[in-house]
Amino acid sequence: SFGGVRQNPAMTAPRIGVSINFSYPKPGRALYIGKALQYVEESIFGGLVRAGAVPVVVPDLSPWDGPVEPYVEVLDGLLLSGGADLAPGSYGLADADPRWPGDPRRDAYELALVKAARAARLPILGLCRGAQLVNVALGGTLLQDIGTHVPGALVHRDAELYDAHGHEVTLTPGA
């Protein structure tokens, strides 16, 4: 409390920008027919709130020539969410198989977010696809399909095991 006035925890909690996923218009979809959707998986919000942060959804405004910098200016960190594969062209490769097209629009949006977040010296965390995106943003490359290139690799497209995918993370204060 400050002078007898209770402070709003959302005003002091870190604001973490969350990148979105895209769902493009699909024939036969019952809702939002012919509409592109931008969304975030609900469990990401829960994880951030439990960690004491305020999630801030950062939409892709590129169809309207909207910049990402105004969002980044009000953030304390950036979380790049998981989702579709990166497009091979985003890391300098030609498509090896039409089954692995990736999402070039999302790649461009998140690469712009990472560039702006790095310029603002914000911490960045990538989940799954997001970690791959950070790798590419920093000049790395990827294998187009782990299952094809790495025998015995974990299957990530398993709806029953989806929430069980993960690994331990060690946080180093001040790093």
mmCIF file of C-alpha atoms in Angstrom:
data_model
loop_
_atom_site.group_PDB
_atom_site.id
_atom_site.type_symbol
_atom_site.label_atom_id
_atom_site.label_comp_id
_atom_site.label_asym_id
_atom_site.label_seq_id
_atom_site.Cartn_x
_atom_site.Cartn_y
_atom_site.Cartn_z
ATOM 1 C CA SER A 1 0.000 0.000 0.000
ATOM 2 C CA PHE A 2 1.149 3.534 -0.736
ATOM 3 C CA GLY A 3 -0.134 6.281 1.563
ATOM 4 C CA GLY A 4 -3.099 4.115 2.541
ATOM 5 C CA VAL A 5 -3.958 3.498 -1.152
ATOM 6 C CA ARG A 6 -3.727 -0.084 -2.282
ATOM 7 C CA GLN A 7 -1.618 -0.514 -5.415
ATOM 8 C CA ASN A 8 -2.951 -2.544 -8.309
ATOM 9 C CA PRO A 9 -0.581 -5.546 -8.771
ATOM 10 C CA ALA A 10 -1.166 -5.368 -12.540
ATOM 11 C CA MET A 11 0.487 -1.938 -12.497
ATOM 12 C CA THR A 12 3.737 -3.297 -11.024
ATOM 13 C CA ALA A 13 3.789 -6.809 -12.491
ATOM 14 C CA PRO A 14 5.982 -7.345 -15.558
ATOM 15 C CA ARG A 15 4.086 -6.995 -18.847
ATOM 16 C CA ILE A 16 5.015 -9.905 -21.097
ATOM 17 C CA GLY A 17 4.145 -9.647 -24.764
ATOM 18 C CA VAL A 18 2.852 -12.878 -26.272
ATOM 19 C CA SER A 19 3.092 -13.600 -29.987
ATOM 20 C CA ILE A 20 -0.003 -14.961 -31.668
ATOM 21 C CA ASN A 21 -0.868 -17.943 -33.827
ATOM 22 C CA PHE A 22 -2.731 -17.663 -37.110
ATOM 23 C CA SER A 23 -5.680 -19.651 -38.355
ATOM 24 C CA TYR A 24 -6.303 -18.880 -41.988
ATOM 25 C CA PRO A 25 -9.736 -19.031 -43.683
ATOM 26 C CA LYS A 26 -10.829 -22.637 -44.073
ATOM 27 C CA PRO A 27 -13.716 -23.904 -46.191
ATOM 28 C CA GLY A 28 -16.302 -25.615 -44.047
ATOM 29 C CA ARG A 29 -15.309 -23.933 -40.796
ATOM 30 C CA ALA A 30 -18.505 -23.369 -38.786
ATOM 31 C CA LEU A 31 -17.511 -20.013 -37.292
ATOM 32 C CA TYR A 32 -15.655 -17.029 -38.721
ATOM 33 C CA ILE A 33 -16.228 -18.251 -42.264
ATOM 34 C CA GLY A 34 -13.699 -16.701 -44.626
ATOM 35 C CA LYS A 35 -11.919 -14.926 -41.760
ATOM 36 C CA ALA A 36 -8.307 -15.108 -40.644
ATOM 37 C CA LEU A 37 -7.930 -15.471 -36.878
ATOM 38 C CA GLN A 38 -5.129 -14.409 -34.560
ATOM 39 C CA TYR A 39 -5.135 -16.289 -31.261
ATOM 40 C CA VAL A 40 -3.114 -17.448 -28.259
ATOM 41 C CA GLU A 41 -3.318 -20.827 -26.576
ATOM 42 C CA GLU A 42 -5.021 -20.331 -23.210
ATOM 43 C CA SER A 43 -2.420 -22.221 -21.134
ATOM 44 C CA ILE A 44 0.193 -19.577 -22.006
ATOM 45 C CA PHE A 45 -1.883 -16.948 -20.211
ATOM 46 C CA GLY A 46 -2.211 -19.214 -17.177
ATOM 47 C CA GLY A 47 1.529 -19.814 -16.979
ATOM 48 C CA LEU A 48 2.317 -16.120 -17.159
ATOM 49 C CA VAL A 49 -0.307 -15.166 -14.572
ATOM 50 C CA ARG A 50 0.908 -17.891 -12.175
ATOM 51 C CA ALA A 51 4.432 -16.476 -12.607
ATOM 52 C CA GLY A 52 3.177 -13.035 -11.569
ATOM 53 C CA ALA A 53 3.176 -11.426 -15.010
ATOM 54 C CA VAL A 54 0.520 -9.635 -17.027
ATOM 55 C CA PRO A 55 0.138 -11.203 -20.490
ATOM 56 C CA VAL A 56 -0.175 -8.704 -23.340
ATOM 57 C CA VAL A 57 -1.268 -10.111 -26.698
ATOM 58 C CA VAL A 58 0.773 -8.630 -29.539
ATOM 59 C CA PRO A 59 -1.262 -8.903 -32.765
ATOM 60 C CA ASP A 60 0.155 -8.905 -36.261
ATOM 61 C CA LEU A 61 -0.818 -5.531 -37.677
ATOM 62 C CA SER A 62 1.119 -5.919 -40.946
ATOM 63 C CA PRO A 63 -2.050 -6.130 -43.103
ATOM 64 C CA TRP A 64 -2.707 -2.530 -42.023
ATOM 65 C CA ASP A 65 0.960 -1.471 -42.087
ATOM 66 C CA GLY A 66 0.998 -1.360 -38.294
ATOM 67 C CA PRO A 67 4.426 -1.442 -36.633
ATOM 68 C CA VAL A 68 5.358 -3.691 -33.688
ATOM 69 C CA GLU A 69 7.530 -1.089 -31.952
ATOM 70 C CA PRO A 70 4.671 0.632 -30.039
ATOM 71 C CA TYR A 71 3.861 -2.720 -28.410
ATOM 72 C CA VAL A 72 7.458 -3.480 -27.558
ATOM 73 C CA GLU A 73 7.889 -0.055 -25.942
ATOM 74 C CA VAL A 74 5.372 -0.926 -23.202
ATOM 75 C CA LEU A 75 6.614 -4.475 -22.548
ATOM 76 C CA ASP A 76 9.034 -5.885 -19.990
ATOM 77 C CA GLY A 77 9.651 -9.105 -21.921
ATOM 78 C CA LEU A 78 8.567 -11.127 -24.956
ATOM 79 C CA LEU A 79 7.302 -14.697 -25.153
ATOM 80 C CA LEU A 80 7.190 -16.309 -28.593
ATOM 81 C CA SER A 81 4.531 -18.999 -28.576
ATOM 82 C CA GLY A 82 4.600 -22.375 -30.265
ATOM 83 C CA GLY A 83 2.773 -23.410 -33.397
ATOM 84 C CA ALA A 84 3.362 -24.111 -37.059
ATOM 85 C CA ASP A 85 6.805 -24.776 -38.465
ATOM 86 C CA LEU A 86 8.921 -21.940 -39.764
ATOM 87 C CA ALA A 87 8.946 -21.572 -43.533
ATOM 88 C CA PRO A 88 12.260 -22.885 -44.927
ATOM 89 C CA GLY A 89 12.705 -19.627 -46.863
ATOM 90 C CA SER A 90 12.850 -17.791 -43.518
ATOM 91 C CA TYR A 91 16.147 -19.501 -42.755
ATOM 92 C CA GLY A 92 17.575 -19.549 -46.263
ATOM 93 C CA LEU A 93 16.478 -22.971 -47.544
ATOM 94 C CA ALA A 94 14.238 -24.024 -50.400
ATOM 95 C CA ASP A 95 11.142 -26.088 -49.543
ATOM 96 C CA ALA A 96 12.291 -29.719 -49.523
ATOM 97 C CA ASP A 97 8.752 -31.098 -49.337
ATOM 98 C CA PRO A 98 5.360 -29.437 -49.961
ATOM 99 C CA ARG A 99 4.135 -30.958 -46.664
ATOM 100 C CA TRP A 100 6.459 -28.557 -44.767
ATOM 101 C CA PRO A 101 5.474 -25.096 -46.036
ATOM 102 C CA GLY A 102 5.679 -23.337 -42.667
ATOM 103 C CA ASP A 103 4.035 -19.975 -42.136
ATOM 104 C CA PRO A 104 5.959 -17.130 -43.843
ATOM 105 C CA ARG A 105 3.545 -14.442 -42.618
ATOM 106 C CA ARG A 106 3.968 -15.465 -38.997
ATOM 107 C CA ASP A 107 7.729 -15.755 -39.462
ATOM 108 C CA ALA A 108 7.952 -12.170 -40.731
ATOM 109 C CA TYR A 109 5.756 -10.911 -37.875
ATOM 110 C CA GLU A 110 7.758 -12.683 -35.155
ATOM 111 C CA LEU A 111 11.131 -11.833 -36.703
ATOM 112 C CA ALA A 112 10.086 -8.166 -36.554
ATOM 113 C CA LEU A 113 9.071 -8.655 -32.900
ATOM 114 C CA VAL A 114 12.436 -10.184 -32.021
ATOM 115 C CA LYS A 115 14.301 -7.394 -33.811
ATOM 116 C CA ALA A 116 12.329 -4.735 -31.917
ATOM 117 C CA ALA A 117 12.639 -6.577 -28.583
ATOM 118 C CA ARG A 118 16.403 -6.934 -29.002
ATOM 119 C CA ALA A 119 16.715 -3.240 -29.855
ATOM 120 C CA ALA A 120 14.785 -2.486 -26.650
ATOM 121 C CA ARG A 121 16.999 -4.969 -24.733
ATOM 122 C CA LEU A 122 13.999 -7.012 -23.576
ATOM 123 C CA PRO A 123 14.367 -10.605 -22.405
ATOM 124 C CA ILE A 124 12.944 -13.059 -24.953
ATOM 125 C CA LEU A 125 11.690 -16.588 -24.320
ATOM 126 C CA GLY A 126 10.679 -18.904 -27.144
ATOM 127 C CA LEU A 127 8.423 -21.918 -26.622
ATOM 128 C CA CYS A 128 8.921 -24.728 -29.149
ATOM 129 C CA ARG A 129 8.447 -22.923 -32.472
ATOM 130 C CA GLY A 130 9.366 -19.720 -30.634
ATOM 131 C CA ALA A 131 12.787 -21.141 -29.691
ATOM 132 C CA GLN A 132 13.328 -22.084 -33.337
ATOM 133 C CA LEU A 133 12.330 -18.556 -34.369
ATOM 134 C CA VAL A 134 14.866 -17.019 -31.957
ATOM 135 C CA ASN A 135 17.521 -19.317 -33.421
ATOM 136 C CA VAL A 136 16.698 -18.138 -36.944
ATOM 137 C CA ALA A 137 16.476 -14.474 -35.866
ATOM 138 C CA LEU A 138 20.023 -14.759 -34.521
ATOM 139 C CA GLY A 139 21.328 -16.253 -37.773
ATOM 140 C CA GLY A 140 20.822 -19.962 -37.136
ATOM 141 C CA THR A 141 19.249 -22.542 -39.392
ATOM 142 C CA LEU A 142 16.982 -25.556 -38.870
ATOM 143 C CA LEU A 143 16.319 -29.025 -40.167
ATOM 144 C CA GLN A 144 13.080 -28.884 -42.150
ATOM 145 C CA ASP A 145 11.618 -32.018 -40.576
ATOM 146 C CA ILE A 146 13.122 -33.551 -37.439
ATOM 147 C CA GLY A 147 11.218 -36.826 -37.930
ATOM 148 C CA THR A 148 12.848 -37.283 -41.327
ATOM 149 C CA HIS A 149 16.342 -36.138 -40.359
ATOM 150 C CA VAL A 150 16.677 -37.521 -36.803
ATOM 151 C CA PRO A 151 15.799 -41.193 -36.269
ATOM 152 C CA GLY A 152 13.859 -41.765 -33.032
ATOM 153 C CA ALA A 153 12.994 -38.073 -32.600
ATOM 154 C CA LEU A 154 10.073 -37.085 -30.366
ATOM 155 C CA VAL A 155 6.783 -36.821 -32.271
ATOM 156 C CA HIS A 156 5.447 -33.315 -31.645
ATOM 157 C CA ARG A 157 2.186 -33.616 -33.574
ATOM 158 C CA ASP A 158 0.522 -36.003 -31.111
ATOM 159 C CA ALA A 159 -2.727 -34.538 -29.734
ATOM 160 C CA GLU A 160 -2.805 -36.974 -26.794
ATOM 161 C CA LEU A 161 0.743 -36.132 -25.660
ATOM 162 C CA TYR A 162 0.677 -32.428 -26.578
ATOM 163 C CA ASP A 163 0.602 -31.044 -23.032
ATOM 164 C CA ALA A 164 3.201 -33.590 -21.875
ATOM 165 C CA HIS A 165 5.895 -32.221 -24.199
ATOM 166 C CA GLY A 166 8.461 -30.229 -22.348
ATOM 167 C CA HIS A 167 11.767 -30.189 -20.552
ATOM 168 C CA GLU A 168 13.291 -28.554 -17.524
ATOM 169 C CA VAL A 169 14.521 -24.993 -17.748
ATOM 170 C CA THR A 170 17.088 -23.414 -15.452
ATOM 171 C CA LEU A 171 16.710 -19.679 -14.868
ATOM 172 C CA THR A 172 19.824 -17.713 -14.034
ATOM 173 C CA PRO A 173 19.064 -14.370 -12.358
ATOM 174 C CA GLY A 174 20.820 -11.475 -14.031
ATOM 175 C CA ALA A 175 21.832 -13.466 -17.099
#
